[in-house]
XYZ file of C-alpha atoms in Angstrom:
554
model
C 17.191 43.627 1.159
C 19.572 41.959 -1.278
C 18.784 38.598 0.270
C 15.091 39.207 -0.328
C 15.772 40.246 -3.907
C 17.765 37.080 -4.485
C 14.914 34.916 -3.161
C 12.415 36.794 -5.347
C 14.612 36.119 -8.345
C 14.481 32.422 -7.508
C 10.805 32.228 -6.614
C 10.590 29.230 -8.842
C 11.896 27.074 -6.006
C 8.601 27.099 -4.158
C 6.804 26.221 -7.364
C 8.946 23.111 -7.675
C 7.847 21.933 -4.242
C 4.182 21.996 -5.323
C 4.561 19.957 -8.487
C 2.296 16.940 -8.074
C 3.259 14.718 -11.011
C 6.633 14.873 -12.687
C 8.500 12.654 -15.136
C 11.152 13.171 -17.738
C 12.376 11.969 -21.107
C 15.904 11.872 -22.454
C 16.755 10.998 -26.054
C 20.463 11.571 -25.484
C 20.568 9.140 -22.615
C 22.091 6.050 -24.230
C 21.611 3.831 -21.203
C 18.283 2.068 -21.048
C 17.229 1.494 -17.475
C 14.414 -0.875 -16.658
C 12.839 -0.242 -13.262
C 10.681 -3.107 -12.045
C 8.531 -2.275 -9.038
C 8.496 -5.811 -7.652
C 5.746 -6.846 -5.311
C 8.267 -8.745 -3.245
C 9.067 -5.447 -1.532
C 12.191 -4.383 -3.423
C 12.907 -2.318 -6.504
C 15.033 -4.380 -8.864
C 16.999 -2.318 -11.366
C 18.424 -3.694 -14.599
C 20.604 -1.511 -16.803
C 21.623 -2.286 -20.367
C 24.595 -0.215 -21.425
C 24.531 1.125 -24.987
C 27.283 0.529 -27.480
C 28.618 4.093 -27.525
C 29.315 6.234 -24.443
C 27.170 9.214 -23.610
C 28.597 12.496 -24.931
C 28.108 14.098 -21.533
C 30.164 12.327 -18.862
C 27.737 13.507 -16.138
C 24.480 12.649 -17.888
C 23.867 9.539 -15.792
C 24.343 11.134 -12.390
C 20.734 12.413 -12.084
C 19.473 8.944 -13.052
C 21.584 7.433 -10.276
C 19.792 9.647 -7.762
C 16.454 8.599 -9.283
C 17.261 4.916 -8.845
C 18.263 5.534 -5.262
C 15.022 7.346 -4.572
C 12.906 4.588 -6.124
C 14.621 2.121 -3.837
C 14.352 4.069 -0.593
C 11.504 6.606 -0.725
C 8.884 5.843 1.934
C 6.007 7.517 0.106
C 6.480 5.179 -2.827
C 6.823 2.176 -0.552
C 3.500 3.087 1.086
C 1.778 3.212 -2.314
C 3.372 -0.103 -3.240
C 2.037 -1.591 0.003
C -1.443 -0.375 -0.963
C -1.054 -2.209 -4.274
C -0.150 -5.409 -2.421
C -3.223 -4.980 -0.239
C -5.470 -4.548 -3.268
C -4.076 -7.764 -4.751
C -4.832 -9.619 -1.538
C -8.416 -8.369 -1.755
C -8.728 -10.147 -5.096
C -7.757 -13.400 -3.407
C -10.232 -12.736 -0.606
C -13.112 -12.307 -3.060
C -12.303 -15.667 -4.669
C -12.473 -17.452 -1.324
C -16.177 -18.222 -1.632
C -15.533 -20.237 -4.828
C -13.069 -22.585 -3.161
C -14.283 -26.156 -2.629
C -15.044 -26.722 1.042
C -14.710 -29.965 2.956
C -17.296 -30.511 5.675
C -17.240 -33.170 8.383
C -19.361 -33.732 11.446
C -19.591 -36.340 14.203
C -22.491 -36.396 16.635
C -23.842 -38.719 19.299
C -27.356 -38.246 20.576
C -29.451 -40.046 23.181
C -33.160 -39.550 23.629
C -35.825 -40.971 25.951
C -39.492 -40.309 25.185
C -42.839 -41.868 25.741
C -43.486 -44.694 23.333
C -46.099 -44.026 20.630
C -48.154 -46.485 18.613
C -45.694 -46.683 15.722
C -42.809 -47.396 18.045
C -44.902 -50.058 19.800
C -45.559 -51.775 16.489
C -41.875 -51.656 15.670
C -40.591 -52.884 19.017
C -43.459 -55.256 19.849
C -42.993 -54.289 23.475
C -45.168 -52.386 25.842
C -43.040 -49.763 27.589
C -43.532 -46.258 28.788
C -40.170 -45.070 27.561
C -38.696 -45.462 24.071
C -34.945 -44.865 24.403
C -32.652 -44.414 21.415
C -28.892 -43.947 20.938
C -27.668 -42.575 17.581
C -24.065 -42.086 16.460
C -23.957 -40.026 13.254
C -20.962 -39.315 11.028
C -21.154 -36.857 8.130
C -18.590 -35.896 5.480
C -19.071 -33.873 2.315
C -17.857 -31.373 -0.243
C -19.494 -28.033 -1.062
C -18.829 -25.843 -4.088
C -20.033 -22.407 -5.173
C -19.714 -21.733 -8.918
C -19.344 -18.416 -10.721
C -22.587 -19.153 -12.576
C -24.374 -18.895 -9.242
C -24.925 -22.622 -8.967
C -24.358 -24.360 -5.646
C -23.526 -28.043 -5.402
C -22.790 -30.390 -2.542
C -22.205 -34.090 -2.153
C -22.401 -35.589 1.310
C -22.570 -38.923 3.065
C -24.301 -39.495 6.371
C -23.667 -42.774 8.175
C -25.427 -43.590 11.437
C -25.481 -46.347 14.066
C -28.824 -46.702 15.816
C -29.707 -48.648 18.954
C -33.297 -48.610 20.258
C -35.911 -51.110 21.457
C -36.645 -52.050 17.863
C -33.029 -53.050 17.113
C -32.717 -54.772 20.494
C -35.774 -56.903 19.853
C -34.906 -60.553 19.481
C -35.917 -62.805 16.633
C -39.328 -64.510 16.991
C -40.805 -67.479 15.165
C -44.460 -67.421 14.164
C -46.631 -69.886 12.301
C -49.327 -68.613 10.013
C -51.016 -70.108 6.937
C -49.195 -73.361 7.325
C -45.758 -71.699 7.238
C -43.179 -70.485 9.711
C -41.924 -66.854 9.578
C -39.156 -65.085 11.440
C -39.965 -61.652 12.818
C -37.603 -59.068 14.306
C -34.889 -56.593 13.318
C -32.600 -57.474 10.429
C -29.601 -55.891 12.126
C -28.773 -55.111 15.715
C -27.449 -52.504 16.064
C -28.612 -50.941 12.790
C -26.131 -49.191 10.454
C -27.470 -46.887 7.748
C -25.621 -44.817 5.080
C -27.085 -42.156 2.787
C -25.154 -40.421 -0.010
C -26.825 -37.385 -1.632
C -25.889 -34.967 -4.414
C -27.682 -31.603 -4.143
C -27.603 -28.939 -6.869
C -29.243 -25.485 -6.921
C -29.121 -23.001 -9.813
C -30.488 -19.443 -9.511
C -32.685 -18.501 -12.476
C -33.247 -14.808 -11.666
C -31.432 -13.086 -8.797
C -27.833 -14.234 -8.407
C -27.672 -15.843 -11.850
C -24.434 -15.609 -13.797
C -20.982 -14.216 -13.123
C -22.169 -10.609 -13.310
C -23.702 -11.061 -9.870
C -21.444 -13.669 -8.301
C -18.165 -12.045 -9.386
C -19.160 -8.446 -8.628
C -16.874 -8.193 -5.612
C -14.055 -9.848 -7.531
C -14.439 -7.397 -10.416
C -14.364 -4.490 -7.980
C -11.198 -5.894 -6.427
C -9.513 -6.352 -9.811
C -10.402 -2.813 -10.847
C -8.959 -1.735 -7.503
C -5.699 -3.456 -8.415
C -5.615 -1.635 -11.758
C -6.281 1.678 -10.054
C -3.670 1.030 -7.376
C -1.126 0.080 -10.048
C -1.800 3.346 -11.886
C -1.407 5.265 -8.656
C 1.888 3.514 -7.940
C 3.045 4.482 -11.419
C 1.914 8.076 -10.924
C 3.638 8.155 -7.539
C 6.848 6.762 -9.025
C 6.779 9.307 -11.839
C 6.064 12.094 -9.368
C 9.026 10.996 -7.273
C 11.283 10.905 -10.339
C 10.194 14.418 -11.168
C 10.778 15.699 -7.658
C 14.248 14.188 -7.583
C 15.282 15.583 -10.947
C 13.857 19.048 -10.275
C 15.559 19.094 -6.875
C 18.764 17.983 -8.575
C 18.376 20.912 -10.991
C 17.920 23.225 -8.023
C 21.126 21.876 -6.473
C 22.943 22.564 -9.749
C 21.474 26.079 -9.774
C 22.526 26.638 -6.176
C 26.033 25.379 -6.918
C 26.457 27.655 -9.926
C 24.816 30.576 -8.143
C 27.282 30.167 -5.276
C 30.094 30.511 -7.801
C 28.451 33.660 -9.171
C 28.283 35.201 -5.701
C 31.869 34.209 -4.945
C 32.952 35.881 -8.200
C 31.064 38.997 -7.098
C 33.064 38.973 -3.837
C 36.332 38.766 -5.798
C 35.296 41.661 -8.043
C 34.420 43.723 -4.979
C 37.751 42.876 -3.305
C 39.654 43.855 -6.439
C 37.807 47.157 -6.530
C 38.608 47.778 -2.844
C 42.303 47.260 -3.616
C 42.187 49.515 -6.682
C 40.358 52.262 -4.804
C 42.894 52.188 -1.972
C 45.694 52.518 -4.488
C 43.943 55.479 -6.117
C 43.350 57.096 -2.719
C 47.065 56.807 -2.000
C 47.795 58.386 -5.377
C 45.334 61.186 -4.631
C 42.971 60.212 -7.432
C 40.039 59.213 -5.130
C 38.604 60.072 -1.789
C 38.280 57.625 1.137
C 34.518 57.453 0.545
C 35.196 55.414 -2.608
C 37.027 52.815 -0.526
C 34.153 52.735 1.948
C 31.609 52.210 -0.840
C 33.671 49.362 -2.281
C 33.967 47.767 1.168
C 30.192 48.033 1.621
C 29.672 46.279 -1.704
C 32.129 43.563 -0.661
C 30.191 42.996 2.579
C 26.971 42.844 0.596
C 28.482 40.283 -1.795
C 29.727 38.190 1.138
C 26.220 38.229 2.595
C 24.922 36.931 -0.728
C 27.524 34.144 -0.589
C 26.220 33.067 2.817
C 22.626 33.065 1.554
C 23.618 31.110 -1.559
C 25.485 28.564 0.557
C 22.473 28.098 2.856
C 20.180 27.638 -0.135
C 22.565 25.017 -1.560
C 22.509 23.087 1.725
C 18.709 23.254 1.840
C 18.424 21.802 -1.661
C 20.950 19.068 -0.887
C 19.008 18.129 2.249
C 15.802 17.940 0.217
C 17.532 15.681 -2.289
C 18.729 13.449 0.528
C 15.250 13.409 2.053
C 13.783 12.151 -1.212
C 16.377 9.428 -1.728
C 17.441 8.209 1.735
C 15.740 5.536 3.815
C 17.258 7.067 6.952
C 18.044 10.759 6.731
C 21.720 11.500 7.298
C 22.696 15.130 6.822
C 26.349 14.232 7.300
C 26.460 12.265 4.059
C 28.897 13.771 1.601
C 27.133 14.915 -1.569
C 29.199 15.874 -4.581
C 26.991 17.107 -7.424
C 29.137 17.306 -10.543
C 26.555 16.693 -13.262
C 23.863 18.867 -14.779
C 20.430 18.587 -16.339
C 21.439 20.219 -19.622
C 20.100 18.216 -22.574
C 18.613 15.662 -20.182
C 15.122 16.313 -21.551
C 14.475 17.291 -25.181
C 12.189 20.193 -25.930
C 8.594 19.885 -27.083
C 7.667 21.113 -30.539
C 4.306 19.331 -31.029
C 1.077 21.302 -31.128
C -1.298 21.366 -28.203
C -3.977 19.189 -29.832
C -1.593 16.293 -30.391
C -0.185 16.532 -26.889
C -3.698 16.701 -25.388
C -4.841 13.620 -27.285
C -1.825 11.694 -26.079
C -2.227 12.897 -22.508
C -5.818 11.638 -22.286
C -4.622 8.161 -23.258
C -1.458 7.871 -21.172
C -1.629 10.120 -18.108
C -1.707 7.627 -15.187
C -3.584 9.919 -12.811
C -6.328 10.472 -15.405
C -6.487 6.751 -16.215
C -6.922 6.018 -12.499
C -9.976 8.297 -12.475
C -11.413 6.381 -15.444
C -11.309 3.244 -13.315
C -13.876 4.800 -10.990
C -16.472 4.685 -13.769
C -15.782 0.972 -14.211
C -16.350 0.489 -10.488
C -19.737 2.195 -10.668
C -20.727 0.093 -13.701
C -20.151 -3.076 -11.677
C -22.068 -1.737 -8.693
C -25.000 -0.683 -10.863
C -25.211 -4.123 -12.491
C -25.172 -5.787 -9.074
C -27.872 -3.444 -7.717
C -30.098 -4.272 -10.679
C -29.569 -7.970 -10.056
C -30.673 -7.612 -6.435
C -34.012 -6.130 -7.516
C -35.003 -9.405 -9.190
C -36.991 -11.993 -7.206
C -35.269 -15.163 -6.106
C -36.121 -18.246 -8.180
C -33.895 -21.310 -7.772
C -34.051 -24.623 -9.540
C -33.126 -27.365 -7.054
C -32.487 -31.054 -7.508
C -31.075 -33.987 -5.572
C -29.986 -37.549 -6.247
C -29.217 -40.058 -3.508
C -28.481 -43.636 -2.555
C -29.080 -45.385 0.762
C -28.157 -48.681 2.308
C -28.641 -50.693 5.499
C -26.361 -53.239 7.140
C -24.874 -54.722 10.258
C -21.848 -52.421 10.027
C -20.795 -49.331 8.109
C -19.152 -51.329 5.316
C -22.238 -53.449 4.774
C -24.437 -50.336 4.676
C -22.391 -48.999 1.742
C -22.448 -52.380 0.015
C -26.231 -52.295 0.178
C -26.376 -49.362 -2.289
C -28.531 -50.297 -5.310
C -29.205 -53.885 -4.283
C -32.531 -55.600 -5.001
C -32.876 -53.366 -8.118
C -33.667 -50.346 -5.999
C -33.609 -47.021 -7.892
C -31.803 -43.974 -6.498
C -33.784 -41.422 -4.535
C -34.273 -38.154 -6.435
C -36.145 -34.898 -6.260
C -36.514 -31.717 -8.327
C -38.299 -28.473 -7.601
C -38.394 -24.694 -7.659
C -37.977 -22.278 -4.772
C -39.396 -18.766 -5.190
C -38.980 -15.878 -2.784
C -39.559 -12.143 -3.070
C -39.755 -9.414 -0.423
C -43.170 -7.883 -0.022
C -41.622 -4.425 0.008
C -38.794 -3.791 -2.497
C -38.234 -0.112 -1.763
C -34.741 -0.750 -0.374
C -33.577 -2.589 -3.507
C -34.977 0.059 -5.855
C -33.408 2.819 -3.770
C -30.062 1.032 -4.094
C -30.440 1.081 -7.894
C -31.103 4.821 -7.815
C -28.026 5.327 -5.631
C -25.917 3.286 -8.059
C -27.236 5.276 -11.033
C -26.377 8.578 -9.388
C -22.945 7.271 -8.407
C -22.275 6.391 -12.040
C -23.400 9.837 -13.170
C -21.107 11.408 -10.589
C -18.201 9.270 -11.792
C -18.784 10.421 -15.384
C -18.903 14.045 -14.249
C -15.677 13.556 -12.286
C -14.053 12.158 -15.425
C -15.170 15.163 -17.456
C -13.972 17.499 -14.719
C -10.607 15.744 -14.627
C -10.377 15.943 -18.422
C -11.004 19.696 -18.409
C -8.503 20.205 -15.590
C -5.904 18.136 -17.427
C -6.353 20.116 -20.652
C -6.192 23.430 -18.785
C -2.994 22.378 -17.016
C -1.598 21.200 -20.322
C -2.314 24.499 -22.045
C -0.817 26.439 -19.128
C 2.270 24.212 -19.175
C 2.731 24.750 -22.910
C 2.439 28.517 -22.540
C 4.790 28.526 -19.551
C 7.389 26.447 -21.375
C 7.306 28.677 -24.446
C 7.538 31.761 -22.240
C 10.586 30.374 -20.410
C 12.362 29.869 -23.732
C 11.786 33.530 -24.548
C 12.950 34.602 -21.086
C 16.150 32.597 -21.498
C 17.028 34.530 -24.652
C 16.260 37.854 -23.004
C 18.240 37.042 -19.859
C 21.223 35.940 -21.955
C 21.161 39.336 -23.593
C 20.831 40.917 -20.147
C 23.965 39.113 -18.940
C 25.894 40.085 -22.069
C 24.955 43.744 -21.670
C 25.751 43.679 -17.934
C 29.230 42.288 -18.676
C 29.842 44.911 -21.338
C 28.558 47.634 -19.000
C 30.942 46.526 -16.237
C 33.923 46.439 -18.566
C 32.985 49.866 -19.885
C 32.644 51.373 -16.417
C 35.962 49.830 -15.344
C 37.684 51.443 -18.360
C 36.009 54.751 -17.590
C 37.059 54.486 -13.947
C 40.645 53.867 -15.017
C 40.396 56.983 -17.182
C 38.922 58.976 -14.324
C 35.635 59.828 -16.091
C 33.335 57.925 -13.718
C 33.112 57.025 -10.058
C 33.561 53.721 -8.281
C 29.899 53.940 -7.269
C 28.875 53.349 -10.866
C 31.267 50.423 -11.093
C 29.734 48.945 -7.948
C 26.256 49.224 -9.442
C 27.449 47.434 -12.566
C 28.960 44.666 -10.475
C 25.692 44.277 -8.601
C 23.683 44.252 -11.835
C 25.957 41.620 -13.355
C 25.630 39.386 -10.309
C 21.844 39.487 -10.381
C 21.756 39.065 -14.155
C 23.795 35.866 -13.887
C 21.515 34.609 -11.100
C 18.467 35.351 -13.242
C 20.060 33.448 -16.131
C 20.576 30.391 -13.938
C 17.041 30.666 -12.540
C 15.585 30.987 -16.045
C 17.194 27.697 -17.035
C 15.719 25.942 -14.005
C 12.311 27.500 -14.709
C 12.441 26.177 -18.258
C 13.483 22.728 -17.022
C 10.634 22.676 -14.505
C 8.080 23.758 -17.124
C 9.289 21.032 -19.470
C 9.045 18.473 -16.673
C 5.480 19.536 -15.955
C 4.602 19.387 -19.635
C 5.883 15.858 -20.107
C 4.252 14.852 -16.857
C 0.834 15.944 -18.109
C 1.497 14.297 -21.451
C 2.127 11.012 -19.660
C 5.219 9.938 -21.598
C 7.942 11.219 -19.314
C 9.280 7.909 -18.023
C 9.156 6.465 -21.523
C 11.101 9.390 -22.967
C 13.645 9.079 -20.175
C 14.054 5.428 -21.151
C 12.756 4.448 -17.722
C 10.346 1.543 -18.025
C 8.143 1.459 -14.952
C 6.364 -1.842 -14.399
C 4.322 -2.162 -11.231
C 4.567 -5.939 -11.317
C 0.770 -6.155 -11.149
C -0.537 -9.706 -10.861
C -4.304 -9.769 -10.879
C -5.938 -12.963 -9.680
C -8.536 -13.998 -12.251
C -11.611 -16.025 -11.404
C -11.608 -19.297 -13.257
C-alpha cells in the first residue's frame, strides 16, 4: 500500500515519458556550446569556455549528458538520415537540367528494287538497288529552366551504292565535252544542326519546370525543422530524465533517513520496555514501521535504477546496464522561470516553434502543386527553330571543309507546334484536387495553431500552479518536522504513544517525497513551456544547426 502511495505521489514520472517536444534555457550557464548537426554523419561539438567559472560546480553535468545523447541517439540519427535523403532528392530533380552528351554509330545495308529516280542516278538498269551506309552521330542536349530545349548535333555518313560506284563517262553535246558521274566514290556527307524549342503556354517558365525542385527544397526545409524538433525533444527527454534521477537519488536518501528514524525508535522503545515505561506492543509497532521504511527504500532504489537505465537508453549507442553512473549534479537554476504574459509567449511561439514551422511548409508544398496543375491545363504551343550546315566530300574531313563553300547559305527553319487534348477533364480535375489540398493545408495550419496556443495556455497554468504547490509543500515539510519533534518530546515526557510518533515519521517521509516531486513537476512544466515557446535551445545556449545545404537551380 505504501509503495502504491509513493508511486501516486510521483505520478509525474509517466507524464515526463509522454512529453513530445522539450528544450531548455539556462542564463546561468556560462559555457556556450555550439552543436552542429553535420550531414557527414557525426555531431561535432564546439565549446567556448566563459571567462568566469560557473557558480554551481555541477551545472555542466546535465549538458554533458545532452551532448552524449546528441552524438549517440538512434532516433535522432534516423531523422538526420531523412534530411540527407531529402537533400539528395534536390540533386535528383536537377538531373534533367544537366547537359547531355549523345553519340551513335550505325551501319545499315539495304537491297530493294530500283525505281526510276535511282535509275537516273545510277544510269544502270538493274533489278536491285543495294546501298551500304555507315552513320556516325554526336551531339549535346540541354533542358533549360525556362522550358526551352536546345540541341546541337552532327551526323556524318559514308554511302556506297550503284550511284557512287558509277564510273566517270565522257559525253559530247553542243560542240563540247562533259564528264558525267559521281563526284565522290564512296560519298561522305556531314550535317551539323542546331535545334531550339521554346514552350509558349504549357511548360513555360521556371514555375513549371522547377516544380519538382521546389518541392524537394521545401522538403529539405521541412526535414531540417523536424531534425531540429527531434534534437530539442531529445534534449528535453535527457534533462527531464536527469531530473528524475536526481529526484530518485534524493528520495532514496529520504527513505534511508526514515529507516534510521524507525531504528532509533525501536531502540528507544526497547529501552523503555526494559524500564517498565512501555509495553512490548510499542516495540512491535516500531519494528513494523522500520520494515515499512525498508520496503520504501527498496522501491526507491528500484525507481532510481529504472531512471538511470532510461538515461542510458537515451544517450548510449549500445545499451550497457553495467556502466557506472554517478549523478552528482542537479537541475536547480538550470532553467530560469518565465514571467512574460501569455500573449507575448504565444506570438513568439508561432514564429519559432519548429514543429509548427514544419507544418507551415506543407502550405508551400500545396502552392507549388497548384501552380503546376494550372500550368498543365494550358494547351501546348511550342516555337521551334533550326539552323544547319551541310557538306560533301571524298572523306569525312573534306565533308566538313565543304561547309559554306560556293556561297551556300545555311539551312534553316522556324515554326509552331500546337497540341491540346480533346478532353481536358483529367487536367481540370487535377486543379480541383490541388485547390482542395491547399485548403486542407491551411486548415491544418489553423488547427495546429489552435492546438499550440491551447498547449501553451495549459503549460503556463501548470507552471504557475507548480510554483504554488512548491510553497505549500515546503510548509508541509516544515510542519511535519515540527510535529515529529513535538511528538518525540511528548513521548519522552510520557504524554503520548510511540504510535503517534510513527505516524509523524511516516508523514514526514511522504512530505519530503512530495517536496522533491513538486520540484520535478515544476521543472517539467517549465521545460514544456519553453518547448512550446520555441526558444529552449537558444536559452540553454545550445545553438542547433542542422547543416542544411539546399541545392539551388541555376
